[in-house]
Coordinates of C-alpha atoms in Angstrom, one line a residue:
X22 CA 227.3 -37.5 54.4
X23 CA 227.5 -39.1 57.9
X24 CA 228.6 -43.0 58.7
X25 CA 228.5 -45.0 62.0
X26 CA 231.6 -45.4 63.4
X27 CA 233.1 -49.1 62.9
X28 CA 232.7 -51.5 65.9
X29 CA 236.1 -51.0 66.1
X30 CA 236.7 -46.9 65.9
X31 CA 239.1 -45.2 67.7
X32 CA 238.2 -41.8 68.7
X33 CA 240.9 -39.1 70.0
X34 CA 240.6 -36.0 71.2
X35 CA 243.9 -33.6 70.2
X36 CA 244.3 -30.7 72.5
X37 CA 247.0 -28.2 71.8
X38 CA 250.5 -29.0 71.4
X39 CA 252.1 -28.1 74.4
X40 CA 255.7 -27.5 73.3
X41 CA 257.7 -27.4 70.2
X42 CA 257.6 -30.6 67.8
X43 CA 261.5 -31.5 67.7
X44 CA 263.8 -34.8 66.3
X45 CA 264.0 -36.5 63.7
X46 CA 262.0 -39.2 62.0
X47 CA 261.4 -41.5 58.8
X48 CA 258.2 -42.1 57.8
X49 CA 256.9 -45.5 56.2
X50 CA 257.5 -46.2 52.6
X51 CA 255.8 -44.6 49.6
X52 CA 252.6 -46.7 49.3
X53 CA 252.1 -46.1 45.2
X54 CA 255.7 -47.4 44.7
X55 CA 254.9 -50.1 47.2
X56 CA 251.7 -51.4 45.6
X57 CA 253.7 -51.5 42.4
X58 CA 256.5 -53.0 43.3
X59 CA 254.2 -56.3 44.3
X60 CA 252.9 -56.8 41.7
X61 CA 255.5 -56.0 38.6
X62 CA 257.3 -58.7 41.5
X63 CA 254.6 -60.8 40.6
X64 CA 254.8 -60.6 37.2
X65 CA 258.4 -60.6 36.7
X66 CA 260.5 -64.4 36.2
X67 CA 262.4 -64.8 39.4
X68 CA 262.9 -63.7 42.8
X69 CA 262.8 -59.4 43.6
X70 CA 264.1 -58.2 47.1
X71 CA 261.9 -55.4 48.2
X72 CA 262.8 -52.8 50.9
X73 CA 261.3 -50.1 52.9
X74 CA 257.8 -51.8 52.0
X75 CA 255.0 -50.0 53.5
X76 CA 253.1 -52.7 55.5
X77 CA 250.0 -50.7 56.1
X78 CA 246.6 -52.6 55.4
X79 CA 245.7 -51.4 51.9
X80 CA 249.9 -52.6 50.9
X81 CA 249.1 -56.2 52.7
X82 CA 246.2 -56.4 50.7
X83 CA 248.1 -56.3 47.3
X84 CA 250.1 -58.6 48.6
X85 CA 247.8 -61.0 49.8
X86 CA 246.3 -60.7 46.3
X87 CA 249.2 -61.2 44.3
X88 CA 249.8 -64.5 46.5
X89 CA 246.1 -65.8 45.5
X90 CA 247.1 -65.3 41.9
X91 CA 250.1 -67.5 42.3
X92 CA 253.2 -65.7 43.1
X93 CA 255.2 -66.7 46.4
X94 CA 255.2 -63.6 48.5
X95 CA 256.5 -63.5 51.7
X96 CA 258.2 -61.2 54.7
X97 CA 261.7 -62.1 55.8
X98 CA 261.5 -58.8 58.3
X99 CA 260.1 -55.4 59.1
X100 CA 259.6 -53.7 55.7
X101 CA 261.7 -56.5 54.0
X102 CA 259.8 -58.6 51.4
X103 CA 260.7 -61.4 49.1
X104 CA 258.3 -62.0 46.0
X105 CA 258.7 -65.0 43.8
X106 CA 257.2 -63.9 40.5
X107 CA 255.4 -66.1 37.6
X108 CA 256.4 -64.1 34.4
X109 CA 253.8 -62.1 32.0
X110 CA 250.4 -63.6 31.8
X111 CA 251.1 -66.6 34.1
X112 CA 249.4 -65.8 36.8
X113 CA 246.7 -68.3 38.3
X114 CA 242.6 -68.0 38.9
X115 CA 242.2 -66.9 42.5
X116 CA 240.3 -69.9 44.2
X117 CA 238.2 -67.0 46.6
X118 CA 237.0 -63.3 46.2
X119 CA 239.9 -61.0 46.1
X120 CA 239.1 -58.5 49.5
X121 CA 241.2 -55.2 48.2
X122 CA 240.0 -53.7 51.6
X123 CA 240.0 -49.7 51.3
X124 CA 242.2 -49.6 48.7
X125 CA 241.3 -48.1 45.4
X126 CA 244.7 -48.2 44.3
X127 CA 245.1 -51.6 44.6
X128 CA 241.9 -52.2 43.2
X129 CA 242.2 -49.8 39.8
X130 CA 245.5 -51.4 39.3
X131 CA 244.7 -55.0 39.7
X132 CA 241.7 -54.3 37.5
X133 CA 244.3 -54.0 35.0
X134 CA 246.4 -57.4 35.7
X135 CA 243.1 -59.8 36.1
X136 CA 241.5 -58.3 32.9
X137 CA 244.8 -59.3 30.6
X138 CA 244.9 -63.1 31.8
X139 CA 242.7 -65.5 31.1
X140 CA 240.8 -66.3 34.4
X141 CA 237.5 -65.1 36.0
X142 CA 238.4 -63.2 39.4
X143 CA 235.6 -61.2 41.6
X144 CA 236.9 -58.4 43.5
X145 CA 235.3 -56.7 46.4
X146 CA 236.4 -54.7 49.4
X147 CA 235.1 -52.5 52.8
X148 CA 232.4 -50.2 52.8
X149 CA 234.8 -46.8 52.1
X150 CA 235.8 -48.7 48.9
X151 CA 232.5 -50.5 47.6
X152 CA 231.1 -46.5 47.6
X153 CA 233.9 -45.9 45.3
X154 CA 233.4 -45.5 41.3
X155 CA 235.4 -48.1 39.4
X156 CA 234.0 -47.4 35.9
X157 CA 236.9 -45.1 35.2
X158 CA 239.1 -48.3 34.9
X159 CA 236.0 -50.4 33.8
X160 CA 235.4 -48.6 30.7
X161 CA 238.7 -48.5 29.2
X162 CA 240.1 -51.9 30.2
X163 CA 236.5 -53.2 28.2
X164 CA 238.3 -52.4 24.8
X165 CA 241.0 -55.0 25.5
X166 CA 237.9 -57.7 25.4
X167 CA 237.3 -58.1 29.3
X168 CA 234.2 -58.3 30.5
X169 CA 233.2 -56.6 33.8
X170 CA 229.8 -57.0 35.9
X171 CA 229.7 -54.7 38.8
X172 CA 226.8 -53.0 41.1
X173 CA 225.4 -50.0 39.8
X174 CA 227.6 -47.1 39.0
X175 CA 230.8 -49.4 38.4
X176 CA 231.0 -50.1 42.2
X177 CA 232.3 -53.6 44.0
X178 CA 232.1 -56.6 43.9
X179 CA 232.7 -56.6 40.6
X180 CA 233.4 -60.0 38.3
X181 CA 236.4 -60.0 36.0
X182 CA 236.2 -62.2 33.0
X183 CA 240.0 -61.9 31.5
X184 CA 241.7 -62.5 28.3
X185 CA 244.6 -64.5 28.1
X186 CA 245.6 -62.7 24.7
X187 CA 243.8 -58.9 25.1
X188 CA 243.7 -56.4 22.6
X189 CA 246.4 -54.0 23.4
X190 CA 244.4 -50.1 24.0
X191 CA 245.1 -46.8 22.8
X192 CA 243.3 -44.8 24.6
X193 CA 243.3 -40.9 26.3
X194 CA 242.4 -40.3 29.7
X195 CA 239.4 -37.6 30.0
X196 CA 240.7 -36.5 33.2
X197 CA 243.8 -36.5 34.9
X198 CA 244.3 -40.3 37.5
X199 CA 247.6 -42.5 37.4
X200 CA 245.5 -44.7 38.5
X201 CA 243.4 -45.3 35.9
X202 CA 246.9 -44.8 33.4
X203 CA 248.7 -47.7 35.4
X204 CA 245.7 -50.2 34.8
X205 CA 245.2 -49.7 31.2
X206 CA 249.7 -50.2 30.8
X207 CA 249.0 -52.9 33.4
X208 CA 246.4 -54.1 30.6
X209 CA 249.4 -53.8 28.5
X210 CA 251.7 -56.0 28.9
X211 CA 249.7 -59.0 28.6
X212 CA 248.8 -57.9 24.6
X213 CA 250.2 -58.1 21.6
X214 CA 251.7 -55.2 20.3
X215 CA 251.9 -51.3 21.4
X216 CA 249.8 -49.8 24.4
X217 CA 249.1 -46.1 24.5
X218 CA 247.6 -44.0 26.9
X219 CA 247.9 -40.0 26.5
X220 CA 246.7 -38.3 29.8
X221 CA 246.1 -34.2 29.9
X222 CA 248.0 -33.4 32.5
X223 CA 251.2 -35.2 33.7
X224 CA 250.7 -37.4 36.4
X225 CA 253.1 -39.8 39.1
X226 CA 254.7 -42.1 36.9
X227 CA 255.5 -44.5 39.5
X228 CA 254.5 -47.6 36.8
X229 CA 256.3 -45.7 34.0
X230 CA 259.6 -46.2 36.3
X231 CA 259.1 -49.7 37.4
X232 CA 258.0 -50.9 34.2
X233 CA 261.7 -49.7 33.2
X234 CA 263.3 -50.9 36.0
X235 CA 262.1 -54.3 35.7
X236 CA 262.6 -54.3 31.8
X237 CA 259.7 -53.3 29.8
X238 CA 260.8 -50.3 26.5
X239 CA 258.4 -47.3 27.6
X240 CA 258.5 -44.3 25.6
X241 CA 257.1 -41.0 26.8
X242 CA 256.5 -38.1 24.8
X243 CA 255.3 -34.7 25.6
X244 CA 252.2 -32.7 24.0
X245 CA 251.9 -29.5 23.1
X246 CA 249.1 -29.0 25.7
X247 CA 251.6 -30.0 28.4
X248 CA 250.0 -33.8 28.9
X249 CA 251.8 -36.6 28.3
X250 CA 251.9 -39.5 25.8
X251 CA 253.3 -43.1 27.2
X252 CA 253.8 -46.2 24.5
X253 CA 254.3 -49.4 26.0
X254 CA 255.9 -52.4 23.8
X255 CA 253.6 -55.9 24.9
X256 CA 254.8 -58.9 26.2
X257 CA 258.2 -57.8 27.3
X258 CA 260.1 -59.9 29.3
X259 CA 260.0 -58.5 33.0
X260 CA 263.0 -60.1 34.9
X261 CA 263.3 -59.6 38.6
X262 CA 264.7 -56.7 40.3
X263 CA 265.7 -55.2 43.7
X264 CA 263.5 -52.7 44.9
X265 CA 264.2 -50.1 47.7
X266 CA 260.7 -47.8 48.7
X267 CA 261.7 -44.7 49.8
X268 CA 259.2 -42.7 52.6
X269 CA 255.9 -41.6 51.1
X270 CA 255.9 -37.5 50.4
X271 CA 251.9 -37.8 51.2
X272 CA 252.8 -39.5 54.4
X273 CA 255.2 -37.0 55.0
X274 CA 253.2 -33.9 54.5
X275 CA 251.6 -34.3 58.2
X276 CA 255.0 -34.0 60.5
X277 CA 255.8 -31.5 57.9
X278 CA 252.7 -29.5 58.0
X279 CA 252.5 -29.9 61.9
X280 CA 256.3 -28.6 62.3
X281 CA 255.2 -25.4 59.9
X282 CA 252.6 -24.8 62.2
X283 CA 253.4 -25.5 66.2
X284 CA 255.8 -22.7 67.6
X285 CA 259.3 -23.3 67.9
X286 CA 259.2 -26.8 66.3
X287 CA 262.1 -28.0 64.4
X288 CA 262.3 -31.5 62.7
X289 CA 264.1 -33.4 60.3
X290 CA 262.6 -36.3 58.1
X291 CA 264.7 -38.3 55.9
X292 CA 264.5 -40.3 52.8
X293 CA 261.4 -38.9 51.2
X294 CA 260.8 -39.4 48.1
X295 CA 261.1 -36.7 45.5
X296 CA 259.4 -37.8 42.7
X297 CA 259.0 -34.4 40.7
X298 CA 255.0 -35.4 40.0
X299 CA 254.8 -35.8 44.1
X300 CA 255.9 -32.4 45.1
X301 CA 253.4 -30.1 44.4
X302 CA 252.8 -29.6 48.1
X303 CA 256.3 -29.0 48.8
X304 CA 256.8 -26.2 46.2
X305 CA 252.9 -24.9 47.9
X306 CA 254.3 -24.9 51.2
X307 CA 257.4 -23.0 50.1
X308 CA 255.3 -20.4 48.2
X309 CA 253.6 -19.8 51.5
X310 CA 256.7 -19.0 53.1
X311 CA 257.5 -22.5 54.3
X312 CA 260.9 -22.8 55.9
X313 CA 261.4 -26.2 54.1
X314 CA 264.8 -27.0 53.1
X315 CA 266.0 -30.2 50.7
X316 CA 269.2 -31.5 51.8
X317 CA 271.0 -35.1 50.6
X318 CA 269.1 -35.6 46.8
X319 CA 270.0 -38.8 45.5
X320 CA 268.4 -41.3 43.4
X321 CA 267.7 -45.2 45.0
X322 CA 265.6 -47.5 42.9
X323 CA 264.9 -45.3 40.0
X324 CA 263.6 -42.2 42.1
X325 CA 264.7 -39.3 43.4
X326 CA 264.8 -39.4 47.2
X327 CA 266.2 -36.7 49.5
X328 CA 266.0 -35.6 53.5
X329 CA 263.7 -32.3 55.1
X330 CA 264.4 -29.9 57.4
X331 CA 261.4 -28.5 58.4
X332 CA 260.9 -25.2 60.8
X333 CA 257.8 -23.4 62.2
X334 CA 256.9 -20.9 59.8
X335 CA 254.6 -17.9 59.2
X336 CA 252.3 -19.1 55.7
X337 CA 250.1 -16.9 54.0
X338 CA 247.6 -17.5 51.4
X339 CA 248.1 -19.1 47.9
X340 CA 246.8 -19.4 45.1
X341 CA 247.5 -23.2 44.1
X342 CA 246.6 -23.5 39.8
X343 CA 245.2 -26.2 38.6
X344 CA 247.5 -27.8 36.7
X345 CA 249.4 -28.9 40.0
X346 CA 246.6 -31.0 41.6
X347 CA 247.7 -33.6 40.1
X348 CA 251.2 -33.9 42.0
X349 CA 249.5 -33.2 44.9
X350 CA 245.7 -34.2 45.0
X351 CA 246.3 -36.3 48.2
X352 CA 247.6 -33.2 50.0
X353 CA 245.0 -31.0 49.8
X354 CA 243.1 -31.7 53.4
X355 CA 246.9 -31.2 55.2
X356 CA 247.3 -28.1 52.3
X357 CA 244.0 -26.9 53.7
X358 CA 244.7 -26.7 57.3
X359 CA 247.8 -25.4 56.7
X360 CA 245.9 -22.6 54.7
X361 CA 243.4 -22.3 57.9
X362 CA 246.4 -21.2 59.7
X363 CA 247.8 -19.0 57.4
X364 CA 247.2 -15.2 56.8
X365 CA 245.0 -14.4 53.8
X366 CA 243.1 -15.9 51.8
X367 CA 244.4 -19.2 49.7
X368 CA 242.5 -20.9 46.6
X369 CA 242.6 -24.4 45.0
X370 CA 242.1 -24.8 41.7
X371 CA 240.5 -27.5 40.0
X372 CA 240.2 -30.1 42.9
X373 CA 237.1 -31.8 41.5
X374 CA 238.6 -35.3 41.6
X375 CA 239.0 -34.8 45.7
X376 CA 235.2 -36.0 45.3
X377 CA 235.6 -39.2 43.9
X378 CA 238.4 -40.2 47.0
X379 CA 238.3 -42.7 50.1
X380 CA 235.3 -40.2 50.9
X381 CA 233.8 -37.1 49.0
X382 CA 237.0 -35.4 49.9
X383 CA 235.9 -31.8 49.4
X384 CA 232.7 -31.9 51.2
X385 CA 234.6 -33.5 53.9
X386 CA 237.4 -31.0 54.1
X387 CA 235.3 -28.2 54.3
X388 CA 233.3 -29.4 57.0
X389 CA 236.3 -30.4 58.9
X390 CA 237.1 -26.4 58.5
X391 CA 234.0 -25.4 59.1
X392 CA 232.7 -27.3 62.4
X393 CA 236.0 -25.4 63.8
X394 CA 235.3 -21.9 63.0
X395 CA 237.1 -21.8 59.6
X396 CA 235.5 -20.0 56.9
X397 CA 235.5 -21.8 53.6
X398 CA 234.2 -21.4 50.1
X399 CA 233.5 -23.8 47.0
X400 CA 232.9 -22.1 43.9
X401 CA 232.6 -24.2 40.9
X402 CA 236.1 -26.9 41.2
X403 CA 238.1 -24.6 43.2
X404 CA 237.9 -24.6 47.3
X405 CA 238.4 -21.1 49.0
X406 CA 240.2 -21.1 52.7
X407 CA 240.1 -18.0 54.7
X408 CA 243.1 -17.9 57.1
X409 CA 242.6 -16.9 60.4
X410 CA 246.5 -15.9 61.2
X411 CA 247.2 -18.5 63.6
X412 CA 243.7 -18.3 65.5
X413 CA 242.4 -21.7 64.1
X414 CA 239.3 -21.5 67.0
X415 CA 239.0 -25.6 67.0
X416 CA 236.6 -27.2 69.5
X417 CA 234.8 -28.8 66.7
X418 CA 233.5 -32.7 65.9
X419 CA 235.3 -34.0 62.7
X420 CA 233.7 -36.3 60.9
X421 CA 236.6 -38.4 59.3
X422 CA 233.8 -41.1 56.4
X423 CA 236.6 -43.5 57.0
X424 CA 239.4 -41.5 55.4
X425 CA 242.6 -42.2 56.9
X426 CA 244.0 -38.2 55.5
X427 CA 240.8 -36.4 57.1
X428 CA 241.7 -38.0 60.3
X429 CA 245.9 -37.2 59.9
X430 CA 244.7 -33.3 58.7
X431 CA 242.2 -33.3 61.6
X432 CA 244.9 -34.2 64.3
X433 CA 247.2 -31.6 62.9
X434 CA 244.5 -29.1 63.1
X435 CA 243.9 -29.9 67.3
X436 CA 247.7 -29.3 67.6
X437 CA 247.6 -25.5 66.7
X438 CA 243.4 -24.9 67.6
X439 CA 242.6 -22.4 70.4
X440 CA 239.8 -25.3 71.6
X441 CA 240.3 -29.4 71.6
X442 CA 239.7 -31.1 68.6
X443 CA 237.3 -34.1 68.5
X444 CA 238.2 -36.8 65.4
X445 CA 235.8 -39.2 65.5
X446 CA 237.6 -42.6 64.3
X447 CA 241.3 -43.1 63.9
X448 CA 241.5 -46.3 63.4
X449 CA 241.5 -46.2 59.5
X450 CA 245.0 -44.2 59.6
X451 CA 246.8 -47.7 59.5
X452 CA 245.9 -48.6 56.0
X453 CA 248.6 -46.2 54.8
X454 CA 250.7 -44.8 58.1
X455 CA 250.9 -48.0 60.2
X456 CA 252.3 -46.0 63.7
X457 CA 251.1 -42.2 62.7
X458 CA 249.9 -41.7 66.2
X459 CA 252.9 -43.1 68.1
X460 CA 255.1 -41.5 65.8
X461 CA 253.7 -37.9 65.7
X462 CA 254.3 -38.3 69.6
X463 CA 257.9 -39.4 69.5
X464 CA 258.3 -35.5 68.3
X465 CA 256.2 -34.4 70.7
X466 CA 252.9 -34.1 69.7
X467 CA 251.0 -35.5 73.1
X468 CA 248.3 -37.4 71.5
X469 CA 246.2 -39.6 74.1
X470 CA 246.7 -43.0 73.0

């Protein structure tokens, strides 16, 4: 799967690092918590602070949303935000097409919020995300008596004829996606009575926090097959609250993964979120050997957030089951080169919804191994990485299909690969690390801007 490069693409080419990665860095804020925290803003009576705010392009597009649906959102300062929200099903009929741009968070979500008011909305977005499957929300968000018209396969535009008093849904995910969990208690609040969703696997439970923190009564219970079970009560009365985003853990897997990698480097990043359905890379990394230390756990906003000291290390394979992918699906291009690196051989398990991402996330991974001189595997829903103990050869073309993590995992991979690196577009990184580049090179890193 090959695309032309935008009009405006940025190509780099990433040589090796030249000395050890060193200082100490922040990286933007957590871009599920910062979708989220628009738009319970937006429904919630009253005026919510929010801080740390990613203001990468797929975050600015919520926000531009939730303004054409009637809330009063506006920035008073570098990652401080001020949203004026309407209250539970008072949102307004968007006067144009809603342009969620490459997010498919934003869009999944907001599927849930315009299909539980009464209003026809039409969303659409780039050519990453109108490739994208939305009939994973589609489907369930139909029982709450929406109607949805969409191109073939569930893909954008697709017209939203809402309800403004839905049918609240009970319904159990077939696979494992917070995404699709969040729009259907999105859904939720809007109806009258009790939502339930029961997923199989435990995923981030970013909108089960916020919901809390902005007053909704959401029960979670446990199953006996280790999923999960979340009751929300309808038509609460969501009242404004502070927010404070802490730094994203997927942002912050590539200075982390870098540092494990380059020789000699030594860095510190602080106020990550730690989010115990986030960190399955971190506990990966550490199973590999990962010098990758936790220092100054607290809890801000209703998450756990904490700093990282992060050390070159010598990784060797894992075995990574499938039951984490969840906390960690994001991860698994950065996870992979860090396996490249490694000594032996490591396997994922159960990574089949990688193909259903900003690209076909697997394919794409393994050819960015591949075209430099890593030998990969896919059997069945499980990717194999053969580590070449610290002799990534490089020198390869990476195709990035749009995908803002191929091309932060491809830059990674040019800092420790015998041969330059070629990434053909970075310009895509800014939807969710707005200053990756520049950043990456206040430690170090040399990238040719």
């Amino acid at each position: 799967m090959t695309h032309a490069s935008s009009p405006s693409a940025r190509p780099l080419r990433v040589t090796r690092a030249q000395a050890p990665l060193s200082g100490s860095i922040r990286v933007p804020g957590d871009k599920s918590i910062s979708h989220r925290a628009l738009m319970f803003a937006s429904l919630a009576r009253g005026e919510t602070h929010i801080t740390g705010l990613l203001e990468g392009e797929d975050v600015l597009r919520t926000a531009a949303a939730m303004r054409a649906l009637g809330a009063q959102v506006a920035q008073h300062a570098p990652g401080d935000w001020r949203v004026s929200g309407l209250g539970i099903g008072k949102l307004r009929e968007p006067e144009d097409v809603l342009d969620m741009g490459n997010s498919g968070t934003a869009a999944r979500l907001l599927s849930g919020i315009l299909a539980s008011h009464g209003m026809v909305s039409v969303m659409t977005g780039d050519a990453s995300l109108r490739r994208r499957p939305m009939k994973r929300v589609m489907d369930p968000l139909a029982g709450t008596g929406a109607t949805f018209m969409a191109r073939e396969g569930g893909r954008l535009p697709m017209a939203i004829h809402g309800l403004a008093d839905p049918r609240p849904l009970d319904y159990r995910l077939p696979v494992a996606s917070a995404q699709v969990k969040s729009a259907v208690l999105l859904a939720g609040l809007n109806a009258q009575g009790q939502t339930r969703v029961e997923e199989p696997v435990a995923t981030r439970d970013h909108t089960e926090n916020m919901l809390r923190h902005f007053g909704a009564h959401v029960k979670v219970e446990e199953t006996p097959q280790g999923g999960r079970v979340i009751l929300l009560q309808g038509r609460p009365d969501l009242v404004a609250r502070d927010v404070v985003v802490p730094g994203d853990p997927s942002s912050a897997a590539f200075p982390i993964v870098a540092a494990l990698l380059v020789p000699g480097a030594d860095i510190t990043i602080s106020t990550v979120g730690l989010n115990p359905l986030r960190t399955g890379l971190f506990i990966t990394l550490q199973e590999m050997g990962a010098q990758l230390e936790v220092t100054n756990i607290r809890t801000e906003g209703g998450e756990l957030v904490g700093d990282l000291h992060v050390r070159a290390s010598s990784l060797k394979g894992v075995t990574v089951p499938a039951d984490r992918a969840p906390s960690m699906i994001d991860e698994y291009p950065i996870l992979a080169v860090a396996a490249a690196h490694a000594s032996g051989v490591s396997r994922f398990c159960g990574v089949e919804e990688l193909r259903v991402k900003e690209s076909d996330r697997l394919a794409a991974t393994v050819a960015l191994l591949e075209n430099n001189g890593v030998k990969t595997a896919v059997e069945g829903d499980d990717l194999v990485v053969y580590g070449t103990s610290n002799a990534i050869p490089g020198g390869g073309v990476v195709q990035t299909h749009m995908d803002h993590r191929l091309a932060m995992s491809a830059s990674v991979l040019g800092l420790v690969a015998q041969n330059p690196v070629e990434i053909d577009d970075t310009a895509f990184i800014d939807t969710s690390f707005p200053g990756y580049l520049q950043l990456m090179n206040s430690l170090g890193a040399g990238f040719a801007l």
